[in-house]
PDB file of C-alpha atoms and ligand atoms in Angstrom:
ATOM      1  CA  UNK X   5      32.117 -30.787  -0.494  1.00 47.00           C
ATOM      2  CA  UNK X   6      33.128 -32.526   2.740  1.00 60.00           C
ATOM      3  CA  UNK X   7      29.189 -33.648   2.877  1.00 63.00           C
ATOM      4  CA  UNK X   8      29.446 -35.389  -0.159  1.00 67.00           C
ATOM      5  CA  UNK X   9      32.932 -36.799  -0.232  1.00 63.00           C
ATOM      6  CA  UNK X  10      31.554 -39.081   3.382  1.00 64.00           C
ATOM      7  CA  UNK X  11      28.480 -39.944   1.352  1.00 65.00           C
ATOM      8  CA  UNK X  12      30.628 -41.107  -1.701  1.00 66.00           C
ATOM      9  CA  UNK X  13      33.766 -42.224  -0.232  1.00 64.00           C
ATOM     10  CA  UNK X  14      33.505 -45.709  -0.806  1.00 62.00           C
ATOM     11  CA  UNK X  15      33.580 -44.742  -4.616  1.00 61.00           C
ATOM     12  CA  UNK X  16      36.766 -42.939  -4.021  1.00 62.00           C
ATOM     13  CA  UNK X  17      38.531 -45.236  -1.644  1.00 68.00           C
ATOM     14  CA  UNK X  18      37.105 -48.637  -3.936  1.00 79.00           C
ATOM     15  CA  UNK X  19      36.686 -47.203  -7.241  1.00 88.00           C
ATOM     16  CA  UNK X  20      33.734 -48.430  -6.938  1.00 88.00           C
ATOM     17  CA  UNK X  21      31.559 -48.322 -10.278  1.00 92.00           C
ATOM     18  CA  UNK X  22      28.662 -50.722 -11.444  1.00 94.00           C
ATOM     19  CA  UNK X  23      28.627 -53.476 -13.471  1.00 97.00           C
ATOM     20  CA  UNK X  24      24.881 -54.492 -15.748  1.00 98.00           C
ATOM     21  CA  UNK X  25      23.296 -57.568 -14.492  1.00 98.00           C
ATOM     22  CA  UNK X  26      22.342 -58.333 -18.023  1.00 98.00           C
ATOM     23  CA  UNK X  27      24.820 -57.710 -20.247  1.00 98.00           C
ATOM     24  CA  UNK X  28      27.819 -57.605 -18.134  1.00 97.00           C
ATOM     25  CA  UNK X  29      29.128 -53.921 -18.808  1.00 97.00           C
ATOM     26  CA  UNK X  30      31.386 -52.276 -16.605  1.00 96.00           C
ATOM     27  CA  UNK X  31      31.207 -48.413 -15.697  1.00 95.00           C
ATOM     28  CA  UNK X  32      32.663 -46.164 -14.215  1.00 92.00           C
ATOM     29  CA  UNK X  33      31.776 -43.674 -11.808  1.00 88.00           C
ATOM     30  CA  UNK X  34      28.620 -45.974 -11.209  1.00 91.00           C
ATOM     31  CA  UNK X  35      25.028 -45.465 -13.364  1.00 94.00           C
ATOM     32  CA  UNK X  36      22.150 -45.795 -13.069  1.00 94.00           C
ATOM     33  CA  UNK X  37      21.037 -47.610 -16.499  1.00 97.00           C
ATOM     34  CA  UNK X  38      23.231 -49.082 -18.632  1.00 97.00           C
ATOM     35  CA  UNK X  39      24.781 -47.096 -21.418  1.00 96.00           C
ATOM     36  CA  UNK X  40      25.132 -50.386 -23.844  1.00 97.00           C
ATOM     37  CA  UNK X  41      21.813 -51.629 -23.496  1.00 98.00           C
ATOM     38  CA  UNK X  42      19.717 -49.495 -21.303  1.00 98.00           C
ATOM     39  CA  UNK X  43      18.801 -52.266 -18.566  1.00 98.00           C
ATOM     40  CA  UNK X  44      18.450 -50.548 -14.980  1.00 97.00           C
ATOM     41  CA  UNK X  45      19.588 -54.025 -13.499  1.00 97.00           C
ATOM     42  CA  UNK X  46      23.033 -52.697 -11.891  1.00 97.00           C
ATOM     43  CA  UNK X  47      25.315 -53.717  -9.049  1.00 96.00           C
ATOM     44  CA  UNK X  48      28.169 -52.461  -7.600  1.00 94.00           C
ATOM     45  CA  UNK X  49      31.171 -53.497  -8.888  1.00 93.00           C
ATOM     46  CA  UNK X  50      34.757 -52.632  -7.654  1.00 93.00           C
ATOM     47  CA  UNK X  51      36.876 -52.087 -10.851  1.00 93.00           C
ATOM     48  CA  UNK X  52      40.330 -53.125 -11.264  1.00 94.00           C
ATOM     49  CA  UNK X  53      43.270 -51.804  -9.702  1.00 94.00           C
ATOM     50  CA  UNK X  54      45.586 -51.890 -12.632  1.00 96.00           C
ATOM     51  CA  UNK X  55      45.441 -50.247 -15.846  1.00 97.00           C
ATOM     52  CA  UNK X  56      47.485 -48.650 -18.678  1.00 97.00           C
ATOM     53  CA  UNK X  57      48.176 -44.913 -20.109  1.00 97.00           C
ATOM     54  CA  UNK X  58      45.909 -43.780 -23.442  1.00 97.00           C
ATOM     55  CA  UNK X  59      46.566 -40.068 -22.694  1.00 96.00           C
ATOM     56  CA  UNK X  60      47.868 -37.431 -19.904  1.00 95.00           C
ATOM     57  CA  UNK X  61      48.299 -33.876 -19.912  1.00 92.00           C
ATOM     58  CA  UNK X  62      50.146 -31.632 -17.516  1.00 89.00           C
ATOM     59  CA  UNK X  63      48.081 -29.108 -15.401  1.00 82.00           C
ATOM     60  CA  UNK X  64      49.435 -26.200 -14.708  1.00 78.00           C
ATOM     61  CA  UNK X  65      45.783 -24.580 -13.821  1.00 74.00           C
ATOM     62  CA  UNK X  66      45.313 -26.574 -10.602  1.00 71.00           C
ATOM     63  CA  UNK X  67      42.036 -26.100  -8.355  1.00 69.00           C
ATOM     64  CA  UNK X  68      41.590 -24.449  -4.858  1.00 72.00           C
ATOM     65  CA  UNK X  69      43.472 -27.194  -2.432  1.00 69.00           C
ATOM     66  CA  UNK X  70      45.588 -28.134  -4.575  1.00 70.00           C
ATOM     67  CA  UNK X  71      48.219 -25.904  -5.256  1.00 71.00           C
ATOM     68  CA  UNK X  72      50.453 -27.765  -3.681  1.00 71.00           C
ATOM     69  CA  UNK X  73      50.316 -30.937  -5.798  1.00 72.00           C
ATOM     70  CA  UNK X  74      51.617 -28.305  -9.370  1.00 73.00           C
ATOM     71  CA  UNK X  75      51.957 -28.835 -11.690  1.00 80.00           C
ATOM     72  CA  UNK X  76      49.767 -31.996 -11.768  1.00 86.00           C
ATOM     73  CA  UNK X  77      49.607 -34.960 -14.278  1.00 92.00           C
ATOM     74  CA  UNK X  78      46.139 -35.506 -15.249  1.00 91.00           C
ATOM     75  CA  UNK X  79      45.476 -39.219 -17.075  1.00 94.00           C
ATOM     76  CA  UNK X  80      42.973 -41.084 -19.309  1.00 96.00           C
ATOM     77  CA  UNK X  81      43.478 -44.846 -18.229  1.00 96.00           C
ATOM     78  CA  UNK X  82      42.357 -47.921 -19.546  1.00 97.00           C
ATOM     79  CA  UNK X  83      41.686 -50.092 -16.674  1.00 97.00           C
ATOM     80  CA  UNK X  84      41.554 -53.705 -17.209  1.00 96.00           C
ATOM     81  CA  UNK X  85      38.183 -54.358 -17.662  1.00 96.00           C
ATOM     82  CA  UNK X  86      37.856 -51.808 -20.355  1.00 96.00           C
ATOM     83  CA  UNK X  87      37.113 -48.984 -18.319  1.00 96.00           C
ATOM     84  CA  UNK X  88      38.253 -45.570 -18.874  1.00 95.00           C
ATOM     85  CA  UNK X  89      38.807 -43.075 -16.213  1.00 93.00           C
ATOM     86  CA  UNK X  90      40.192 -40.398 -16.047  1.00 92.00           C
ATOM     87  CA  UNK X  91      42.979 -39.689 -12.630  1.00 91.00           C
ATOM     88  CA  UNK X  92      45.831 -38.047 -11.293  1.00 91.00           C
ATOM     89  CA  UNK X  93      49.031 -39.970 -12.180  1.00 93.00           C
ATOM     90  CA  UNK X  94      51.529 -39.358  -9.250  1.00 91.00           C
ATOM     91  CA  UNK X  95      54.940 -39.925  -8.352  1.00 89.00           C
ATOM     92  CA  UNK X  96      56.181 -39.232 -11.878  1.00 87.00           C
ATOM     93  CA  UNK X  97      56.902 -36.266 -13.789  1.00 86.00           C
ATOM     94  CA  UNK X  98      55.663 -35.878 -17.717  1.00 85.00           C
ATOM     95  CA  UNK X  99      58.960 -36.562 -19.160  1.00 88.00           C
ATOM     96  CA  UNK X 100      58.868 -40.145 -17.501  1.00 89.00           C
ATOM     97  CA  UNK X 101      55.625 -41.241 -18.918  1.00 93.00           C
ATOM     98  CA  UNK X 102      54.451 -42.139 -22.179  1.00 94.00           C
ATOM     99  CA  UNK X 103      51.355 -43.833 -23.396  1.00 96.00           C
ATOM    100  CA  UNK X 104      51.076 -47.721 -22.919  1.00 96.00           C
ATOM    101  CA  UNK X 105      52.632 -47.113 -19.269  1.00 96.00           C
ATOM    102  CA  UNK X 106      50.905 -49.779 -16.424  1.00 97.00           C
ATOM    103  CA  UNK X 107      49.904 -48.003 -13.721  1.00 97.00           C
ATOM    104  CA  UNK X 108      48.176 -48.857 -10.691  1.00 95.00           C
ATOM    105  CA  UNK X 109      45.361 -47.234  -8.364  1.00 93.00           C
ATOM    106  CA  UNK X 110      47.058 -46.712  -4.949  1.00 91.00           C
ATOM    107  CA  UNK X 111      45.605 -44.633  -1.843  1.00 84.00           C
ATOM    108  CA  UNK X 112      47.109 -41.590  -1.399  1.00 81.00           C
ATOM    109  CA  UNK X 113      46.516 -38.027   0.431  1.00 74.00           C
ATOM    110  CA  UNK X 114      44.121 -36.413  -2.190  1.00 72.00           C
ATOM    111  CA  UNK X 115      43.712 -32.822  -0.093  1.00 69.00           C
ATOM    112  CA  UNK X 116      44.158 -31.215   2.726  1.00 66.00           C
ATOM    113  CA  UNK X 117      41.328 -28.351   3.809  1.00 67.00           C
ATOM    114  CA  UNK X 118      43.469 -25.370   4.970  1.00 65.00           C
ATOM    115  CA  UNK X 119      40.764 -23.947   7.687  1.00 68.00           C
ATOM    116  CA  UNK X 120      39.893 -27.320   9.307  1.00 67.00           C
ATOM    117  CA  UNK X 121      42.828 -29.145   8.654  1.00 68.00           C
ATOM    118  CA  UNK X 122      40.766 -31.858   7.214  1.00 67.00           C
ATOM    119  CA  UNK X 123      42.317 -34.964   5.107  1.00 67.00           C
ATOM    120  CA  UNK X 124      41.090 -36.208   2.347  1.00 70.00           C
ATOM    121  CA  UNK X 125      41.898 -39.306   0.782  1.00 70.00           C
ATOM    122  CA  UNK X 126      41.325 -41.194  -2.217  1.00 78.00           C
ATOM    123  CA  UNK X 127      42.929 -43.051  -5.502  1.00 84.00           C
ATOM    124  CA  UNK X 128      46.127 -41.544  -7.581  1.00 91.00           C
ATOM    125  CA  UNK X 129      47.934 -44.358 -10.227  1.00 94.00           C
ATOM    126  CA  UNK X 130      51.416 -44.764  -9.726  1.00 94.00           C
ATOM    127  CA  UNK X 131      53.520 -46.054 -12.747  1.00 95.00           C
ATOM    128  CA  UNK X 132      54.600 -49.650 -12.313  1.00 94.00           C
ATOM    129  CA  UNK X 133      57.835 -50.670 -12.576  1.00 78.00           C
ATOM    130  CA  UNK X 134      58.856 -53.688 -15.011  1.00 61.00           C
TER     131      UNK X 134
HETATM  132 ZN1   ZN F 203      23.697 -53.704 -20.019  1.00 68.38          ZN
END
């Protein structure tokens, strides 16, 4: 894991996706040929750092590291551009959210590996407050 997450942390710590130089398509994570109309003509693109609720769930069956974060809300957000990812929505439990919430990608503490003591970091959305 920890091999990988160095070699792909600017797409954790950006959200960094790719946009298609032809017909201006946003994804993300990034691809290789665009899904709309197949042109391998990609850049990087940062995507937007606000979005809004479709969907969330609550999981209760949490992966190895992550115990500590339980139960944890799991998201489908729209960003801005269209985009749909899915995240961890923090800060908030499920009776505080509802669908058509803004949220916003901050940096957060993503897990901690108990034998080295290693940090990781990356992007949670945070509810935003109007
Ligand atoms: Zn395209």
């Amino acid at each position: 894991m920890s091999i990988a997450y160095w070699r792909e942390r600017n797409r954790y710590y950006r959200i960094l996706g790719s946009k298609c130089k032809e017909c201006s398509a946003e994804f993300f994570p990034p691809v290789y040929k665009c899904r709309k109309c197949n042109s391998e003509k990609l850049a990087e693109q940062e995507m937007p750092k606000e979005g809004k609720v479709m969907a969330y769930t609550l999981s209760r069956d949490i992966i190895t590291g992550f115990e500590d974060q339980e139960p944890m809300i799991i998201g489908l957000i729209e960003l801005q551009n269209g985009v749909k990812m899915v995240a961890q929505i923090a800060d908030a439990s499920a009776d505080q959210l509802a669908v058509g919430d803004k949220v916003k990608a901050v940096f957060r503490r993503v897990s901690v590996n108990g034998e080295a003591g290693q940090i990781f970091y990356g992007y949670k959305f945070v509810k935003i407050d109007k």
